Coordinates of C-alpha atoms in Angstrom, one line a residue:
M1 CA 146.0 29.9 -2.4
S2 CA 146.0 27.6 -5.4
E3 CA 143.4 24.9 -5.9
T4 CA 146.0 22.2 -5.0
E5 CA 146.9 23.8 -1.7
V6 CA 145.3 22.4 1.4
D7 CA 143.3 24.6 3.8
I8 CA 144.7 23.1 7.0
A9 CA 142.3 24.9 9.3
E10 CA 139.3 23.9 7.2
T11 CA 140.5 20.2 7.1
I12 CA 141.0 20.1 10.8
D13 CA 137.5 21.6 11.4
R14 CA 136.0 18.9 9.2
L15 CA 137.9 16.2 11.1
E16 CA 136.5 17.6 14.4
E17 CA 133.0 17.5 12.9
I18 CA 133.4 13.9 11.9
A19 CA 134.8 13.0 15.4
E20 CA 131.8 14.7 17.1
T21 CA 129.3 12.9 14.8
L22 CA 130.9 9.5 15.5
E23 CA 131.2 10.2 19.2
D24 CA 127.4 11.0 19.4
G25 CA 126.7 7.4 18.2
E26 CA 123.6 8.5 16.4
V27 CA 124.8 7.3 12.9
D28 CA 124.2 4.0 11.3
L29 CA 127.1 1.6 10.6
T30 CA 127.3 2.5 6.9
T31 CA 127.4 6.2 7.6
A32 CA 130.0 5.7 10.3
K33 CA 132.2 3.7 7.8
E34 CA 131.9 6.5 5.2
L35 CA 132.8 9.1 7.8
R36 CA 135.8 7.0 8.9
E37 CA 137.0 6.7 5.3
E38 CA 136.6 10.5 4.8
A39 CA 138.5 11.1 8.0
D40 CA 141.3 8.8 6.8
D41 CA 141.5 10.7 3.5
H42 CA 141.7 14.1 5.4
L43 CA 144.4 12.8 7.7
E44 CA 146.5 11.6 4.7
T45 CA 146.0 15.0 3.0
L46 CA 147.2 16.7 6.2
R47 CA 150.2 14.4 6.6
D48 CA 151.2 15.2 3.0
A49 CA 150.7 19.0 3.4
L50 CA 152.6 19.0 6.7
D51 CA 155.4 16.6 5.5
V52 CA 158.8 18.1 6.4
G53 CA 160.7 15.4 4.5
D54 CA 163.6 13.7 6.2
G55 CA 164.3 16.6 8.6
D56 CA 166.5 18.7 6.4
I57 CA 166.2 22.5 6.8
I58 CA 167.4 24.8 4.1
E59 CA 168.4 28.2 5.3
I60 CA 168.7 30.8 2.5
D61 CA 170.5 34.0 3.3
G62 CA 171.1 36.2 0.3
E63 CA 173.0 34.2 -2.3
D64 CA 174.3 31.6 0.2
A65 CA 172.3 28.5 1.0
E66 CA 173.2 26.2 3.9
L67 CA 171.8 22.7 4.5
E68 CA 171.4 21.8 8.2
R69 CA 170.1 18.6 9.8
A70 CA 167.2 19.2 12.1
E71 CA 167.5 17.6 15.5

């Protein structure tokens, strides 16, 4: 995996940690805000990593390539 690739499982684990911390209610407002901003960044990263575009699927079979619309 290159440095620019996202470790999806690791990112999800961090989001779960943030959610648990915020649900506990044991953090001050400043920390809660920082955690929320971190979570927003992680969510944006995941959206970008999992982006499937506009629903086009490219099927490559040998030398032939076919473009199909996902339903």
